[in-house]
CSV table of C-alpha atoms in Angstrom, one decimal:
chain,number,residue,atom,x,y,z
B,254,UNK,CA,-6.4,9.8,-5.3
B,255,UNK,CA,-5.7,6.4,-6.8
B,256,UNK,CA,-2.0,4.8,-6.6
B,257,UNK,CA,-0.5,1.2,-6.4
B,258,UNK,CA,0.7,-0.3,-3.1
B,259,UNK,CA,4.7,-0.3,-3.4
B,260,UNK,CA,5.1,-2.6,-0.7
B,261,UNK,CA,3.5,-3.4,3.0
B,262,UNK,CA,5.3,-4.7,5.8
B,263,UNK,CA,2.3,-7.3,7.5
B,264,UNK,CA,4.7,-7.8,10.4
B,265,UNK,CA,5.9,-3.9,11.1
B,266,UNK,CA,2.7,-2.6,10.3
B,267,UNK,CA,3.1,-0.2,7.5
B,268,UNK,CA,3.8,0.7,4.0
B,269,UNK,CA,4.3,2.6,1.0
B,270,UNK,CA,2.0,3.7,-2.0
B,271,UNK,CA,3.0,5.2,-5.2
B,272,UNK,CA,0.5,7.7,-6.4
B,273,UNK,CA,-0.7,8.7,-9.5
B,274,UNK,CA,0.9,12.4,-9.3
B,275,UNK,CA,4.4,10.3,-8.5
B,276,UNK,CA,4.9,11.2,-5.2
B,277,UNK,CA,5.1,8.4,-2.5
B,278,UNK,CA,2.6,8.0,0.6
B,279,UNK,CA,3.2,6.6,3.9
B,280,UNK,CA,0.7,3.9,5.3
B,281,UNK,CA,0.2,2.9,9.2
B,282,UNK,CA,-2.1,0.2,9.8
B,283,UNK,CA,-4.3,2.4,12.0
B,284,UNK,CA,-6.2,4.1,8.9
B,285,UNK,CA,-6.4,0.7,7.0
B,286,UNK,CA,-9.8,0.1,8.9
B,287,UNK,CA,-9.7,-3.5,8.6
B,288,UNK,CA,-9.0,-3.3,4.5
B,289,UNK,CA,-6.2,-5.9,3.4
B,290,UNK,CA,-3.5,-4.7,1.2
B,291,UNK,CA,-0.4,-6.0,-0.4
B,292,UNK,CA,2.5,-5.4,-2.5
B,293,UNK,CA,1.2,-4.6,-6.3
B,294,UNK,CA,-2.8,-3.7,-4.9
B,295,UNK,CA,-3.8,-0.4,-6.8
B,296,UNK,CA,-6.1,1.7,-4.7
B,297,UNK,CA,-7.9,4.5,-4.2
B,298,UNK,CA,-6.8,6.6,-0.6
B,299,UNK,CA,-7.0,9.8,0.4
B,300,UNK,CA,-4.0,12.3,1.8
B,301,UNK,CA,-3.5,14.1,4.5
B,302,UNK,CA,-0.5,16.2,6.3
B,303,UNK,CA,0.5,15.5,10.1
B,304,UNK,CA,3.4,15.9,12.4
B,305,UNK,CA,5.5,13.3,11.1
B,306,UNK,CA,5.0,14.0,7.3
B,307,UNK,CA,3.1,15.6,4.5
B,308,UNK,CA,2.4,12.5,2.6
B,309,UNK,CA,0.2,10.1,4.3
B,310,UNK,CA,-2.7,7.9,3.1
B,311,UNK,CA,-5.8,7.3,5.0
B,312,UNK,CA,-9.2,6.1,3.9
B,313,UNK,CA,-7.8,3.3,1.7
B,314,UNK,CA,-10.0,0.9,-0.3
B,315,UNK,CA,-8.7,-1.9,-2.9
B,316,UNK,CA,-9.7,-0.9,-6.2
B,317,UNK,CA,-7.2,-4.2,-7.9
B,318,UNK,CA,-5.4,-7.0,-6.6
B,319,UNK,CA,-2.3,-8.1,-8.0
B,320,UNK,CA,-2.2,-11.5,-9.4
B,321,UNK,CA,0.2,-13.8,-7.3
B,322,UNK,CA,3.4,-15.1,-9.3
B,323,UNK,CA,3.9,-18.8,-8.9
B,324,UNK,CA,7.0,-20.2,-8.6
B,325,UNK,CA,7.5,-23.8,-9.7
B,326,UNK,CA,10.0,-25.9,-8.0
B,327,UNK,CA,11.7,-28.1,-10.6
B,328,UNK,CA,11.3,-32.5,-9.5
B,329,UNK,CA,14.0,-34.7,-9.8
């Protein structure tokens, strides 16, 4: 299943992914297996069902990075 990375909470540990079927996937850092993602990434997971929830995304690999927006500071 592919989806993009709604956002990812670096300091909590987990996130969100939106997938292509529309339905929303929970992500722990414990099935990232050392693969960095951010806010905007689209990748390719897989889902699986488990006490907690039926929507949760394991086996996760970046397939896109999302450019970075710059923000310019105006000088005076």
């Amino acid at each position: 299943m592919y989806g993009r990375v709604t956002r990812y909470h670096h300091d909590r540990g987990y996130g969100f992914i939106r997938g292509d079927d529309g339905n929303i996937y929970f992500i722990h850092q414990s099935n990232l297996k050392g693969e960095y993602i951010d806010s905007g990434y689209y990748v390719s997971f897989k889902s699986f069902q488990n006490d907690r929830s039926d929507r949760n995304a394991k086996n996760i690999t970046v397939i896109e990075v999302a450019e970075r927006k710059r923000i310019h500071g105006s000088t005076h």
